[in-house]
Short mmCIF file of C-alpha atoms in Angstrom, two decimals:
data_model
loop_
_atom_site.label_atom_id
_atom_site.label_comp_id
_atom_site.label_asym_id
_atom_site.label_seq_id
_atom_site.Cartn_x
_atom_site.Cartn_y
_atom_site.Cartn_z
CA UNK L 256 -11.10 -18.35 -3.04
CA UNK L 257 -10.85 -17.98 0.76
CA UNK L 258 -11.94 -14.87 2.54
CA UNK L 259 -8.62 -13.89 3.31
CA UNK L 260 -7.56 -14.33 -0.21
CA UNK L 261 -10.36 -12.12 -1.73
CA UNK L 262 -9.75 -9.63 1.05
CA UNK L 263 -6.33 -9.13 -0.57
CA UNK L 264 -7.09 -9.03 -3.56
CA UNK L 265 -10.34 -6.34 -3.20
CA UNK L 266 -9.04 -4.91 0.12
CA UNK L 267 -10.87 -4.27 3.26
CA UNK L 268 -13.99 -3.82 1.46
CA UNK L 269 -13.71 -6.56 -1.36
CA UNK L 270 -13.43 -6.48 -4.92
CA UNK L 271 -14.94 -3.64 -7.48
CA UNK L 272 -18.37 -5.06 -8.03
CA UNK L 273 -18.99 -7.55 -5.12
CA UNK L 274 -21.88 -7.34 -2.88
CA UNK L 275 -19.71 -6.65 -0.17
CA UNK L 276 -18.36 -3.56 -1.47
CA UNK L 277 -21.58 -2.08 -2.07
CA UNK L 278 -22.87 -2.94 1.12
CA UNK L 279 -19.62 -1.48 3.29
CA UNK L 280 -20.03 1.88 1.15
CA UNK L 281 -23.78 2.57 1.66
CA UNK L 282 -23.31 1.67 5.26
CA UNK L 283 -20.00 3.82 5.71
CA UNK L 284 -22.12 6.25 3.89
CA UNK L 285 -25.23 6.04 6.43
CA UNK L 286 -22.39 5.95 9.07
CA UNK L 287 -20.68 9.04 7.85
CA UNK L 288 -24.11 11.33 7.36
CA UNK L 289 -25.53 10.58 10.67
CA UNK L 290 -22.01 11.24 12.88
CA UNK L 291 -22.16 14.62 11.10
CA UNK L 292 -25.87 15.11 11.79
CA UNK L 293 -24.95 14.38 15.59
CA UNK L 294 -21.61 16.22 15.84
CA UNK L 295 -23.88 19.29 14.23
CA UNK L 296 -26.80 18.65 16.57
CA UNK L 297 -24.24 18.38 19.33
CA UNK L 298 -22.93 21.36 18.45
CA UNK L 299 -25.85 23.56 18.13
CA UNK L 300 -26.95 22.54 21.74
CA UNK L 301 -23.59 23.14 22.72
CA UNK L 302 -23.95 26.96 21.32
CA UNK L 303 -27.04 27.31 22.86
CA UNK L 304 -25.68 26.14 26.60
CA UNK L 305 -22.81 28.30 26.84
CA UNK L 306 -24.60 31.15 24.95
CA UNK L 307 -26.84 31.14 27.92
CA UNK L 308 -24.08 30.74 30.58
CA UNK L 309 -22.21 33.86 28.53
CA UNK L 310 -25.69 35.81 28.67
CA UNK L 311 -26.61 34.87 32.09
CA UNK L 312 -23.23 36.17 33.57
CA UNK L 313 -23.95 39.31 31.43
CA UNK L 314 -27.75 39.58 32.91
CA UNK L 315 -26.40 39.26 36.47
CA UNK L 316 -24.10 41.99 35.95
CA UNK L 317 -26.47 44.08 34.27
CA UNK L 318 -28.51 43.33 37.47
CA UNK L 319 -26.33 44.01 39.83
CA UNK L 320 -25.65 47.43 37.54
CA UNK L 321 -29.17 48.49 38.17
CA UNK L 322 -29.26 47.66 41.91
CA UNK L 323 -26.52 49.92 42.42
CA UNK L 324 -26.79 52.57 39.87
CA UNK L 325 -27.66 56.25 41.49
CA UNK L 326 -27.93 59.79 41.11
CA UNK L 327 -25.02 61.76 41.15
CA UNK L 328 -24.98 65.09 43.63
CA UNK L 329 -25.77 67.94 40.69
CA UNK L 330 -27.84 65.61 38.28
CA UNK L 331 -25.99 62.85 36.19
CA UNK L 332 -25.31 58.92 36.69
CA UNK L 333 -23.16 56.88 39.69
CA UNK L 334 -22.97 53.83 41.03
CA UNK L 335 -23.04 52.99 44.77
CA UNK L 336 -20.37 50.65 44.86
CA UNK L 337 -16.75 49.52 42.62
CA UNK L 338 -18.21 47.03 39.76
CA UNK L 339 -14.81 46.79 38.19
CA UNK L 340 -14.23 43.09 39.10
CA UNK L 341 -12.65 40.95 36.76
CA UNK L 342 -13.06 39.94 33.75
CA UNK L 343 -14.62 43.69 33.47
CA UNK L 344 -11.20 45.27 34.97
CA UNK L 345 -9.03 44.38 32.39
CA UNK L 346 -8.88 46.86 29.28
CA UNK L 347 -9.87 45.76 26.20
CA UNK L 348 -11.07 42.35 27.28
CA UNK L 349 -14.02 41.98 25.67
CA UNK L 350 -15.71 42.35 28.99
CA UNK L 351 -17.05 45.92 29.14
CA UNK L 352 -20.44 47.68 30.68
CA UNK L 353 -21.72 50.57 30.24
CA UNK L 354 -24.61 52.90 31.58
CA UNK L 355 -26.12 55.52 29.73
CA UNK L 356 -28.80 57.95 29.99
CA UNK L 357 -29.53 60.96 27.62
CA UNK L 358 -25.97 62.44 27.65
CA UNK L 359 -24.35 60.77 30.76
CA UNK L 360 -22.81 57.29 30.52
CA UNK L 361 -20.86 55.15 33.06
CA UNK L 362 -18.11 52.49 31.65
CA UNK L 363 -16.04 49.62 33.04
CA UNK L 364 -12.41 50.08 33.43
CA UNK L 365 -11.90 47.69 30.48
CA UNK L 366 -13.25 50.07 28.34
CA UNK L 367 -10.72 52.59 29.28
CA UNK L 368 -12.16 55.75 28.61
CA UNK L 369 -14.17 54.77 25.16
CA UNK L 370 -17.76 53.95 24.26
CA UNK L 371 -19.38 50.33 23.86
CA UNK L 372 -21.14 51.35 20.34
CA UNK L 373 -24.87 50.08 21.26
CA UNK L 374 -26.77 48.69 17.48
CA UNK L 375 -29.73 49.95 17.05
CA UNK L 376 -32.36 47.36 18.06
CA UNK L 377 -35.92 46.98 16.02
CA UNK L 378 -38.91 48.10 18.33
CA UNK L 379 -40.09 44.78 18.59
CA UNK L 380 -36.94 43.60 20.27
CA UNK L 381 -36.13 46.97 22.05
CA UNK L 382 -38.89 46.08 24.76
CA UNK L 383 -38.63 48.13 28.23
CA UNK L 384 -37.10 46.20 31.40
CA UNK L 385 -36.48 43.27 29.24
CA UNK L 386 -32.71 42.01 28.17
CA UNK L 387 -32.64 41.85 24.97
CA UNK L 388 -29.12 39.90 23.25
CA UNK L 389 -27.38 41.57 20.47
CA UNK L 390 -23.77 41.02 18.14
CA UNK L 391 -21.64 44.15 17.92
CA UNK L 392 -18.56 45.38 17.60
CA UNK L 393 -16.22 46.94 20.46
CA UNK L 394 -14.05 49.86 20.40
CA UNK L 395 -11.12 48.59 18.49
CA UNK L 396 -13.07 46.20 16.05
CA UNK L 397 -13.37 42.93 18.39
CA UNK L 398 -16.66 40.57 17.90
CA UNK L 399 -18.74 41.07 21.02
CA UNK L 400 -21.67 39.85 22.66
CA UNK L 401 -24.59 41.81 23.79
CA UNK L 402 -26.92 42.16 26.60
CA UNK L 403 -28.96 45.18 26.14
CA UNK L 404 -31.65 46.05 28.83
CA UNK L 405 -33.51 49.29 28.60
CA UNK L 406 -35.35 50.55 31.74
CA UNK L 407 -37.76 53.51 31.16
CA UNK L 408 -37.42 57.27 32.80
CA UNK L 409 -39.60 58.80 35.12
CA UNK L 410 -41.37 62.12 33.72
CA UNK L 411 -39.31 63.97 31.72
CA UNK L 412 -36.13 61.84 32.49
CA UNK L 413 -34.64 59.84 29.56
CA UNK L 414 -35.09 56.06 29.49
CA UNK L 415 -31.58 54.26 31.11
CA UNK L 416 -29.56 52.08 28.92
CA UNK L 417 -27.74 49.12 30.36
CA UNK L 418 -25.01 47.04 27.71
CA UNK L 419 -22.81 44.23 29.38
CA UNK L 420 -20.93 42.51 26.89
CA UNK L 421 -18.28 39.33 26.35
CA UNK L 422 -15.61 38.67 23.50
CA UNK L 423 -17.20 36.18 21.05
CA UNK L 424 -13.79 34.18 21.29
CA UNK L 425 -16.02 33.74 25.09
CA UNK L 426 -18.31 31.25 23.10
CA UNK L 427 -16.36 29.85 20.38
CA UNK L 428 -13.31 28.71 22.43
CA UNK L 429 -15.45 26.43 24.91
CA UNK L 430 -17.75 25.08 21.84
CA UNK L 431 -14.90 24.54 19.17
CA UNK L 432 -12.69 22.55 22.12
CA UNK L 433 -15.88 20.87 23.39
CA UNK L 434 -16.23 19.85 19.89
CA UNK L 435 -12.48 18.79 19.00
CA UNK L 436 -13.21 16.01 21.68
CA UNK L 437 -16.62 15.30 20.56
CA UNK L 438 -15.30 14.21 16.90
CA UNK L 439 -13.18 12.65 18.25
CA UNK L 440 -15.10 10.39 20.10
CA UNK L 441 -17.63 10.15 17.65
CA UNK L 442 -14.93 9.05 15.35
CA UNK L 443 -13.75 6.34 17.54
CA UNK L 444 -17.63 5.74 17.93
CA UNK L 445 -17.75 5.48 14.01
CA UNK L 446 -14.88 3.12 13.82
CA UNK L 447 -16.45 0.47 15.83
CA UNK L 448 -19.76 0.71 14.30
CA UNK L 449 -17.89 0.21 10.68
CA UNK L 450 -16.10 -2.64 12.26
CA UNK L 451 -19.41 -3.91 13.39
CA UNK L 452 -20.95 -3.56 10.13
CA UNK L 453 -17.69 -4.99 8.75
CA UNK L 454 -18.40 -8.12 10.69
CA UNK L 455 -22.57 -8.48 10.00
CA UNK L 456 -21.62 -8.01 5.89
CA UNK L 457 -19.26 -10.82 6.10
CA UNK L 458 -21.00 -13.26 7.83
CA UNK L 459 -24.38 -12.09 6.22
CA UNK L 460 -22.79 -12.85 3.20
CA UNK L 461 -20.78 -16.15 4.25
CA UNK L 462 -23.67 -18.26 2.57
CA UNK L 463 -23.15 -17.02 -0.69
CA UNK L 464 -19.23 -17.75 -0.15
CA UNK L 465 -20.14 -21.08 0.71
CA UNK L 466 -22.98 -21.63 -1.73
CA UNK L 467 -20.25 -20.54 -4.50
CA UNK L 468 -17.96 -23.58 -2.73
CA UNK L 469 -20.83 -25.83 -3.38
CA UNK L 470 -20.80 -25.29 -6.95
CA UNK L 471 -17.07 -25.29 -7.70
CA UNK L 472 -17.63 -28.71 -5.86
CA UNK L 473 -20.48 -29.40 -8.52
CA UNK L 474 -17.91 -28.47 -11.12
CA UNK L 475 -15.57 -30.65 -9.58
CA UNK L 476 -17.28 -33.71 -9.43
CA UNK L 477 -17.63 -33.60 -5.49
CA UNK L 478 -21.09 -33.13 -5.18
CA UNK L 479 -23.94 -34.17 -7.32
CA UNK L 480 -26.55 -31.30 -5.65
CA UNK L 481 -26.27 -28.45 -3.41
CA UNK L 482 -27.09 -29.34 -0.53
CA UNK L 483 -30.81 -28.40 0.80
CA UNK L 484 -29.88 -26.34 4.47
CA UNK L 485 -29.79 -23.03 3.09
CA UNK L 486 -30.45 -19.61 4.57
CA UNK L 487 -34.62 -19.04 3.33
CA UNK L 488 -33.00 -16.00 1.25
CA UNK L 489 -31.29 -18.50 -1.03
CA UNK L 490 -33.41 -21.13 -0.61
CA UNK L 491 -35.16 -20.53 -3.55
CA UNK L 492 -32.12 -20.62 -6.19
CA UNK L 493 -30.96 -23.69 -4.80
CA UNK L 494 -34.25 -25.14 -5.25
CA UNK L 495 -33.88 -23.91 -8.80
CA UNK L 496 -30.03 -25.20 -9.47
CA UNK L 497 -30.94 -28.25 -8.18
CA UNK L 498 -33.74 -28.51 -10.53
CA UNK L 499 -31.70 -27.48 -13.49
CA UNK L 500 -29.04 -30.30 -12.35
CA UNK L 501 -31.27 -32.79 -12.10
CA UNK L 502 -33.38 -32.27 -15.42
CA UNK L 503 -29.48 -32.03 -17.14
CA UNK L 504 -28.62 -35.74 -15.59
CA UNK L 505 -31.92 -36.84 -17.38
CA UNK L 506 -31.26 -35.44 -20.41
CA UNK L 507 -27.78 -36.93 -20.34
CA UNK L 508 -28.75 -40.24 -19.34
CA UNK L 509 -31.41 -40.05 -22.11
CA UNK L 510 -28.85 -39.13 -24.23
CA UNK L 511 -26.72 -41.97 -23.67
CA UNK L 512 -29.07 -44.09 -23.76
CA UNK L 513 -29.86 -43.04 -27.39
CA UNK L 514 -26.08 -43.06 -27.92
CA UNK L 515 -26.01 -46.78 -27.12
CA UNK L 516 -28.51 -47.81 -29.00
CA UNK L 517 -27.04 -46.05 -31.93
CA UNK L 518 -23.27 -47.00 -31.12
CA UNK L 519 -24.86 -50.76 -30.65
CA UNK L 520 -26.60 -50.34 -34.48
CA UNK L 521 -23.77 -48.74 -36.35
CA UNK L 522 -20.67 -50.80 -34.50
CA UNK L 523 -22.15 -54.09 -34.89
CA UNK L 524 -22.32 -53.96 -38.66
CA UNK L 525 -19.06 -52.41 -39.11
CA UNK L 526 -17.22 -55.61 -37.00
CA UNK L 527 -19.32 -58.19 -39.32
CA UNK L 528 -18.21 -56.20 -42.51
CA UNK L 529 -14.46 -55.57 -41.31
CA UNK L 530 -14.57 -59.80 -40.52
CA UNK L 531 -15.63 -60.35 -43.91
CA UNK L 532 -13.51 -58.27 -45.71
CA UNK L 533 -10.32 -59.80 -43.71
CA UNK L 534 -11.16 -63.28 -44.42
CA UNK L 535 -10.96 -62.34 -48.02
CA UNK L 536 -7.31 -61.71 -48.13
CA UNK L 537 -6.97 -59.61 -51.41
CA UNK L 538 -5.48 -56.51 -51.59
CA UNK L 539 -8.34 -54.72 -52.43
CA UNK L 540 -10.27 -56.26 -49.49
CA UNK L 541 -7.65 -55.34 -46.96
CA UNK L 542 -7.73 -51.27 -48.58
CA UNK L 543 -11.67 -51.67 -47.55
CA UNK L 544 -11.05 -53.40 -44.33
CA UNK L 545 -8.71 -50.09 -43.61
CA UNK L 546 -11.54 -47.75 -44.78
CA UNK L 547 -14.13 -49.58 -42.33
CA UNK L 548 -11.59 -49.17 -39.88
CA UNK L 549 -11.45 -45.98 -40.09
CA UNK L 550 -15.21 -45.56 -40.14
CA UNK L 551 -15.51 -47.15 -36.93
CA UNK L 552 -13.14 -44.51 -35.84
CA UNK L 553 -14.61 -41.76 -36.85
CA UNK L 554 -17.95 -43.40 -35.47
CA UNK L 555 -16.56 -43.93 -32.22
CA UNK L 556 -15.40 -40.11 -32.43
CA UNK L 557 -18.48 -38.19 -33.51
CA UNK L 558 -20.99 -40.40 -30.92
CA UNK L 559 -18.81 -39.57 -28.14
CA UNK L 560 -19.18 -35.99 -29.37
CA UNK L 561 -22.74 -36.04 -29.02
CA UNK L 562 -23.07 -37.37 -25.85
CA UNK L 563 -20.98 -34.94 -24.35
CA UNK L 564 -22.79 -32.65 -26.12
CA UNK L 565 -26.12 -33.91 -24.62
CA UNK L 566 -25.34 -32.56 -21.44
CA UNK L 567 -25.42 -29.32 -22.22
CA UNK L 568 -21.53 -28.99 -21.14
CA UNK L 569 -18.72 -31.03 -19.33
CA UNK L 570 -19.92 -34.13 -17.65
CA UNK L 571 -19.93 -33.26 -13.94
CA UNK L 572 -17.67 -36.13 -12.81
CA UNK L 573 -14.05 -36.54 -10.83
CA UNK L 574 -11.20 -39.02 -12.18
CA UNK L 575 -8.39 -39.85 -10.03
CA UNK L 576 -5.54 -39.19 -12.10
CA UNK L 577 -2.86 -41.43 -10.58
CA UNK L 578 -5.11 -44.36 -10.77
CA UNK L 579 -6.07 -43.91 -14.42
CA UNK L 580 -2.49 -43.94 -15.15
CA UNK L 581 -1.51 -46.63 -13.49
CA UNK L 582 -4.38 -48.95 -15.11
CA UNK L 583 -3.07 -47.51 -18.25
CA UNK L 584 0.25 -48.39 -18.35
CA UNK L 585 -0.52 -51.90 -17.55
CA UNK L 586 -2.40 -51.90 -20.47
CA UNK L 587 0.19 -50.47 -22.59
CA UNK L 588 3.15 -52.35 -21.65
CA UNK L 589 1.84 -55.39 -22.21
CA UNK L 590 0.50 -53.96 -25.70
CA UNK L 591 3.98 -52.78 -26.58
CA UNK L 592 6.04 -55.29 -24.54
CA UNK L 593 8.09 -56.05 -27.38
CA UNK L 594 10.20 -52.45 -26.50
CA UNK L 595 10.76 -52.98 -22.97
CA UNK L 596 9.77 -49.30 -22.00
CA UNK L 597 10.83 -47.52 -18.95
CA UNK L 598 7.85 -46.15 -18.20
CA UNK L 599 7.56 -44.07 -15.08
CA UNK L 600 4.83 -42.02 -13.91
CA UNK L 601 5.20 -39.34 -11.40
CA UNK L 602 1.55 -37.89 -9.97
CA UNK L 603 0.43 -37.22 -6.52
CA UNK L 604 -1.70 -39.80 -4.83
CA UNK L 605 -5.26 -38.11 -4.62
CA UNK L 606 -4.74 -35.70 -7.59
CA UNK L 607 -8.16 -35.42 -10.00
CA UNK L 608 -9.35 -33.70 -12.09
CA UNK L 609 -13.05 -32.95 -13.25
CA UNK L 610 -13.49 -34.82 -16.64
CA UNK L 611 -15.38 -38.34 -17.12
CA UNK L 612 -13.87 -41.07 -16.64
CA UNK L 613 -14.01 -42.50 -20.13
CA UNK L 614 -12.95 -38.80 -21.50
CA UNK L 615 -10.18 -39.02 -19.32
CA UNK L 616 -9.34 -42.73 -20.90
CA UNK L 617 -9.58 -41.46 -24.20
CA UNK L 618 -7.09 -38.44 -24.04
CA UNK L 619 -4.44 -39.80 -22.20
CA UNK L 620 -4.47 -43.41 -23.81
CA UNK L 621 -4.25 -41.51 -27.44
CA UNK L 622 -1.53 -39.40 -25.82
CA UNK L 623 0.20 -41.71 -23.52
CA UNK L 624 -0.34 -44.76 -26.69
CA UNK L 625 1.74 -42.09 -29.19
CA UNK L 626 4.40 -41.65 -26.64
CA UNK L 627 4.98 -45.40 -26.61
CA UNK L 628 4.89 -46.13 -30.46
CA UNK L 629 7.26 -43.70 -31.36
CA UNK L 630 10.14 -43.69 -28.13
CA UNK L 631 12.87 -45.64 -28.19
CA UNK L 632 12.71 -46.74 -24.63
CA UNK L 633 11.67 -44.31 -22.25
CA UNK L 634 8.38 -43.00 -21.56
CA UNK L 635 7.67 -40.55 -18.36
CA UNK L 636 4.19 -38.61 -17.37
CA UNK L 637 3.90 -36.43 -14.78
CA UNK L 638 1.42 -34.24 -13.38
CA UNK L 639 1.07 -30.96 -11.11
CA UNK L 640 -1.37 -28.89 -10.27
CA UNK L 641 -2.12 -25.00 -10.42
CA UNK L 642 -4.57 -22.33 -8.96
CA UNK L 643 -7.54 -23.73 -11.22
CA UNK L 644 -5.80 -26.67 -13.48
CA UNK L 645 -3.76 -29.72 -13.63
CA UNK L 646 -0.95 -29.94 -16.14
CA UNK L 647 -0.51 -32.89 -17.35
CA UNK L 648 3.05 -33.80 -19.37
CA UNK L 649 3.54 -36.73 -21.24
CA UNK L 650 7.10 -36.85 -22.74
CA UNK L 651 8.92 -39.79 -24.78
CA UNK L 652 13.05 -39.73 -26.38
CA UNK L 653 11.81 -40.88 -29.40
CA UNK L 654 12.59 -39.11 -32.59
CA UNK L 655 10.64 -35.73 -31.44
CA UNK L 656 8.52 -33.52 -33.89
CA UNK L 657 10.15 -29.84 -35.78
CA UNK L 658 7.64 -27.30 -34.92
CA UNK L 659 6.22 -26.79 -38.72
CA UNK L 660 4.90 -29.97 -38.20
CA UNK L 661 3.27 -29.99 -34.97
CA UNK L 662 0.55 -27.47 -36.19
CA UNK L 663 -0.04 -30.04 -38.80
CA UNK L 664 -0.21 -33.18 -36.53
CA UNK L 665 -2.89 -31.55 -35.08
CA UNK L 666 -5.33 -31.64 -37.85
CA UNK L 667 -7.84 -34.30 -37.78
CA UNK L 668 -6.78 -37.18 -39.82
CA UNK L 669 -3.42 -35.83 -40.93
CA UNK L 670 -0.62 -38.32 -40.73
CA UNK L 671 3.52 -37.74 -41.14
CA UNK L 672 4.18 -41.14 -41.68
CA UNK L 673 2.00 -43.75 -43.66
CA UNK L 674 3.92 -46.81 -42.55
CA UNK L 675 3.21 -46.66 -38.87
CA UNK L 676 -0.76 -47.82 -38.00
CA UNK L 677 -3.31 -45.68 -36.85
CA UNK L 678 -5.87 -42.96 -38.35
CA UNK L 679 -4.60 -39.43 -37.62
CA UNK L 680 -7.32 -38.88 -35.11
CA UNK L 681 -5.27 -39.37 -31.69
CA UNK L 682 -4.03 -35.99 -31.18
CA UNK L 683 -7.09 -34.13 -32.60
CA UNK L 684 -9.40 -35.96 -30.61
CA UNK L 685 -7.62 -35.59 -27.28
CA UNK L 686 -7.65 -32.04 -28.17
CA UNK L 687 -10.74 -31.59 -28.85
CA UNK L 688 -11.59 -33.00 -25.81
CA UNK L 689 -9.38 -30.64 -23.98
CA UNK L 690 -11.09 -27.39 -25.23
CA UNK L 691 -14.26 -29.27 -24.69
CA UNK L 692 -13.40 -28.99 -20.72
CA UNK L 693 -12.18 -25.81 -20.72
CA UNK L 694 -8.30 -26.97 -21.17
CA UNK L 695 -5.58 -27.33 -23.65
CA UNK L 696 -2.65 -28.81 -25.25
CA UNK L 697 0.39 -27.93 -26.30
CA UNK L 698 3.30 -29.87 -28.31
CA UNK L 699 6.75 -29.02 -27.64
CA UNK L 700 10.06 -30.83 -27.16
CA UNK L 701 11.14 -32.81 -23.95
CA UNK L 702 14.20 -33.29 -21.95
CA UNK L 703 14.29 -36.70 -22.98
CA UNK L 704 15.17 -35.41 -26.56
CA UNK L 705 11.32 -36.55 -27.73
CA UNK L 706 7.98 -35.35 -28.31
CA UNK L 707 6.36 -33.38 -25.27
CA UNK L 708 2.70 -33.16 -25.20
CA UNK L 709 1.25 -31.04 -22.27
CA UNK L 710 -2.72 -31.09 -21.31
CA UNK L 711 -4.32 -28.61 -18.92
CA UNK L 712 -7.81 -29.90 -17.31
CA UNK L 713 -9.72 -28.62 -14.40
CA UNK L 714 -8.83 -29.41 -11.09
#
């Protein structure tokens, strides 16, 4: 199947199972875990830098507090100059001071006329002159950020308290927008990277597509070996399928050779006896000349079996199917020229299919053979081909078969009518040979009014 095909069929990341799958989810998984790492590293440095832009405009008003803060005529706390700028002029910003010492306190405008609640801080971070940041709560409930600084009294006088604060929404607007746009750059970021890994898993894996090529062509009776120019990762199983083809083309031509010698021993005898017993003439020699007939059938049969067998499987081989055909009906219109068939044969040039040779023979001259004993004139054969098979249909307008009977005609050696020659083993042998291959065949009726035999075989 093509990589566009299996794409549809398994989607963008392949079929359930496939190597490709696997490898798009644990990358889009790697992918997906370290974007979130960065977007939450991102973001924590992000906090951190406008945190200290928030706090540093609070220090340098708490600064600028303490450079101008002053004793009031009469005792008590005022400032030298107007510190109500904005954002610390607008009530209930966010953006309040205040100044406090024992029981007087100072506040921004924005605080209009209440008191910035001040947490109590722990000792260790309540250190004198230092700023020390805080998280509160303003007068009306609103999240706030604290500066606290704390600068000691002189003698008896209480120590000064100086709070600046900022609404929270101060940091959490610029970070949460800042990080809007970093996802989604980081997912456009993430996108490409997927569509890069996309790209390395298919053409990482584009040898094993091909290698799988290779051995449908194997199958298919275009190659004999894979070929050696391999990636080093598969190297080594090519070295080992081509070892495991080549040892199963010496057992087969062992095999046959054994065959031969035992089809040469067995045959041999059989013709001399069958010679014998038809120069005899009786009637009982001609019922044994029948019976050795039929033993060199079934001979023929069962050593073909085991050759096939031999090979572990079916033969690795091509047949052209058009040419085949064509040598056989030569054959058999000179066999049954007394009829005067019409035999025509309709199969694209170039069609094969992956069956020996002599299997191929066998079936359709048993098939093809049937069709032209029992028709009354006509004989046609065509041929197409599917995803994975090619159909073969041989159909005749002889006198057909009722279904009750084609289950039987199928049995080895079963015969509906005693008074035409042959042995019953045509049909049962071509199927066998079918299944053997990985096909079929089915009997039905034809358009011609006949028999219609159909075969599937690989492609």
């Amino acid at each position: 199947m093509s990589e566009s095909g299996a794409a549809a069929r398994g989607g963008l990341l392949g079929p359930p199972g496939s190597l490709q799958r696997r490898l798009l989810l644990a990358a889009g998984a790697v992918l997906g875990i370290a974007l979130l790492a960065a977007t939450l590293s991102v973001g924590f440095i992000l906090h951190r830098f406008v945190r200290g832009q928030v706090d540093g405009r609070l220090d340098d008003r708490i600064l600028a507090l303490v450079s101008d803060l002053r004793p009031a005529p009469g005792g008590g706390l005022s400032l030298g100059r107007e510190r109500d700028g904005p954002p610390f002029d607008r009530p209930r910003s966010g953006w309040y001071w205040q100044v406090s010492r024992g029981g007087d306190r100072l506040g921004s405008a924005s605080l209009a006329g209440q008191v910035l609640p001040v947490p109590d801080l722990p000792a260790r971070r309540a250190r004198a002159e230092a700023f020390v940041p805080a998280d509160g709560l303003g007068p009306w409930g609103e999240s706030l950020i604290l500066r606290v600084l704390t600068v000691p009294g002189t003698g008896e006088d209480p120590p000064t308290v100086l709070v600046a604060s900022a609404p929270a929404a101060a940091l959490r607007g610029p970070v949460l927008e800042a990080l809007r746009t970093l996802a989604l750059c980081l997912g456009v970021i993430g996108l490409f990277l997927f569509a890069g890994v996309l790209v390395q898993v298919r053409l990482g894996l584009r040898p094993l597509r091909g290698l799988r090529d290779q051995i449908a062509g194997i199958r298919a009776g275009t190659l004999d070996r894979l070929p050696d120019r391999q990636p080093a990762e598969v190297r080594p199983l090519v070295a080992e399928v081509n070892a495991l083809l080549d040892r199963n083309a010496a057992h087969l031509d062992h095999a046959r050779a054994h065959v031969a010698n035992l089809a040469h021993g067995l045959k041999t005898p059989l013709a001399t006896l069958s010679l014998a017993l038809a120069e005899a003439g009786s009637e009982r020699d001609r019922g044994l000349a029948r019976l050795v007939a039929g033993m060199d059938q079934r001979i023929r049969h069962h050593l073909r079996r085991a050759r096939a067998a031999a090979a572990g499987g079916p033969v690795r081989a091509r047949a052209d199917l058009a040419a085949h055909l064509a040598d056989l009906r030569l054959a058999l219109l000179r066999i049954h020229a007394d009829k005067a068939i019409a035999f025509a044969i309709d199969v694209p040039d170039g069609l094969g299919v992956a069956c020996d040779p002599q299997d191929l023979d066998e079936m359709l001259g048993n098939l093809v053979d049937n069709a032209c004993q029992w028709c009354r004139g006509r004989v046609r054969v065509a041929a197409r081909r599917t995803d994975t098979a090619v159909l073969v249909s041989i159909a005749d307008d002889g006198p057909g078969l009722p279904p009750p009977a084609r289950e039987t005609i199928l049995r080895r050696g079963a015969r509906l009518d005693e008074s035409q020659p042959g042995h019953g083993f045509g049909l049962p042998i071509a199927l066998e040979l079918a299944a053997f291959y990985g096909g079929s065949l089915t009997l039905g009726t034809s358009d011609l009014g006949g028999l219609a035999v159909e075969i599937a075989l690989p492609a």
